[in-house]
Amino acid sequence: MMSELCLCDPSGNLEVLMTHDGHIEAPNWHPDGYLVVNGGGRIFRVPLDAPELLPIDTGFADRCNNDHGLSPDGRTLVISDANEHGKSCIYTLPVEGGAPTKVTRRQPSWWHGWSPDGSLLTYVGARGDRVVKPFVSNVDGSGERCLIETFDHVDGTDFSADGTWVWFNGERDGQVDLWRIRLDGSDLQRMTDGPSVDWFPHPSPDGRHVIWIAYPPGTEGHPGGLDVSLWIMPQDGGAGTELVALHGGQGTMNVPNWSPDGERFAFMRYSR
């Protein structure tokens, strides 16, 4: 499979940063001018000025999936890895690499967002009833609480730019739309209601936009290898606009991918 690591602005202007003969996924954007991606269970750094895959030492965590990211100050890497428990568990480590520190006491858990003030994580996890639900906790994993339990499946949790909302994709009666909810679990709002299957909302750090992946109607889950599109809407709500049509889905932009100034975002597309 051929992977293209791409950059795009809110107007849809696109640049291919790097082409890789293999499968890499889910770019994050570090404030020092590089991207973080995963591939083959490992995590890599990709400099913007000289793109190549540079391995990051994650210790025993060599079964990393595409649910990884960065603290707002850029000093800490968060990963989701299945090596220790056989199921996805969230860990943090220094961004330059090092020994992982366990965050989530219960598995499986998949990381998806870090609050702008650096105090909270949001993620999804399956607990006793096996239904995947949205959670928030302190950065060390303490104080875990479920935001809402009235969906058939939830994924892609991410904080708004002001830290007062958690966005997510939620499934009810077979329809997957974008939603947002307050940190105390109040004021649930549906943000999309079209025919597409909407996943992985990512609010921009400047408070202006939200981007997401729109799957074809009837898609189950968030598979790869499909013709999908990236859409954008105002962060306060409103009509969405298609930005980019591409071949991808799973791995395209599972996790926060905006530049710190909100001027561009990174994503993956793949050959058919």
PDB file of N, CA and C in Angstrom, residues 17 83 182:
ATOM      1  N   LEU A  17       3.045  16.089   1.516  1.00  0.00           N
ATOM      2  CA  LEU A  17       4.313  16.281   2.211  1.00  0.00           C
ATOM      3  C   LEU A  17       5.273  15.126   1.966  1.00  0.00           C
ATOM      4  N   ASN A  83       0.401  -4.116  24.050  1.00  0.00           N
ATOM      5  CA  ASN A  83       1.430  -5.103  24.370  1.00  0.00           C
ATOM      6  C   ASN A  83       1.283  -5.667  25.781  1.00  0.00           C
ATOM      7  N   ARG A 182     -21.199  19.048  27.161  1.00  0.00           N
ATOM      8  CA  ARG A 182     -20.419  19.760  28.164  1.00  0.00           C
ATOM      9  C   ARG A 182     -19.630  18.765  29.024  1.00  0.00           C
TER      10      ARG A 182
END
